[in-house]
């Protein structure tokens, strides 16, 4: 299993960073960690994905589910540090227009 | 002599083998000279296909295997992913797969609709054969900038 998820919550602000690969095997680990926070009202979440080397639709599915849950509770999810590969994945699926994502600075987020 | 090298993997239908299949295909693709971006595309597309096969096996309560066949040509790679575990005759199965039809195969990736969408977007050609399980057949051509290959030839 090649994923590391670090989450800390303070005053309804969730900060987190994710390292490794997000695929069918590791996505359940990420989903489980995020689900612990999805019922909170007005949660302000920011997840740093600069340590994610690989992601496919299973990872997108986890982030979309989390985005929907906390949005429904008046919260906000922001994903930061996306490599150009990750940004592309959000863009070609159309999720880049819907979700708040930010490419990694100086990492050629073309 | 057939015009391609053929590599076949047979893995248990368990999610921990998705990454193994992905890395193997990445290694095969780099031998043909795909660009880094194309290799990343191939990794995602093959992961999506294998993930689907694994999840299909789970939903059927089977302890199956997934067979992944890769045909390596000079300028393209053909990848076949079958969830019914039986080894297939690559050429025979290739002849049987047809174009993907939305209505007919609508149930193919119920939950993973995004996965099939990604396969179609990232690969040049995708076909699905739905009989005794699902077989996904996908092709990607080498184009543009190549990864350095045949270093010995260049340096000699």
Coordinates of C-alpha atoms in Angstrom, one line a residue, chain A residues 63-73:
Chain A
X63 CA -12.5 13.8 -4.1
X64 CA -15.9 14.3 -5.9
X65 CA -17.7 12.4 -3.1
X66 CA -16.0 14.5 -0.5
X67 CA -16.6 17.7 -2.4
X68 CA -20.3 16.9 -2.7
X69 CA -20.7 16.0 1.0
X70 CA -19.0 19.1 2.4
X71 CA -20.6 21.4 -0.2
X72 CA -24.0 20.1 0.8
X73 CA -23.1 21.2 4.4

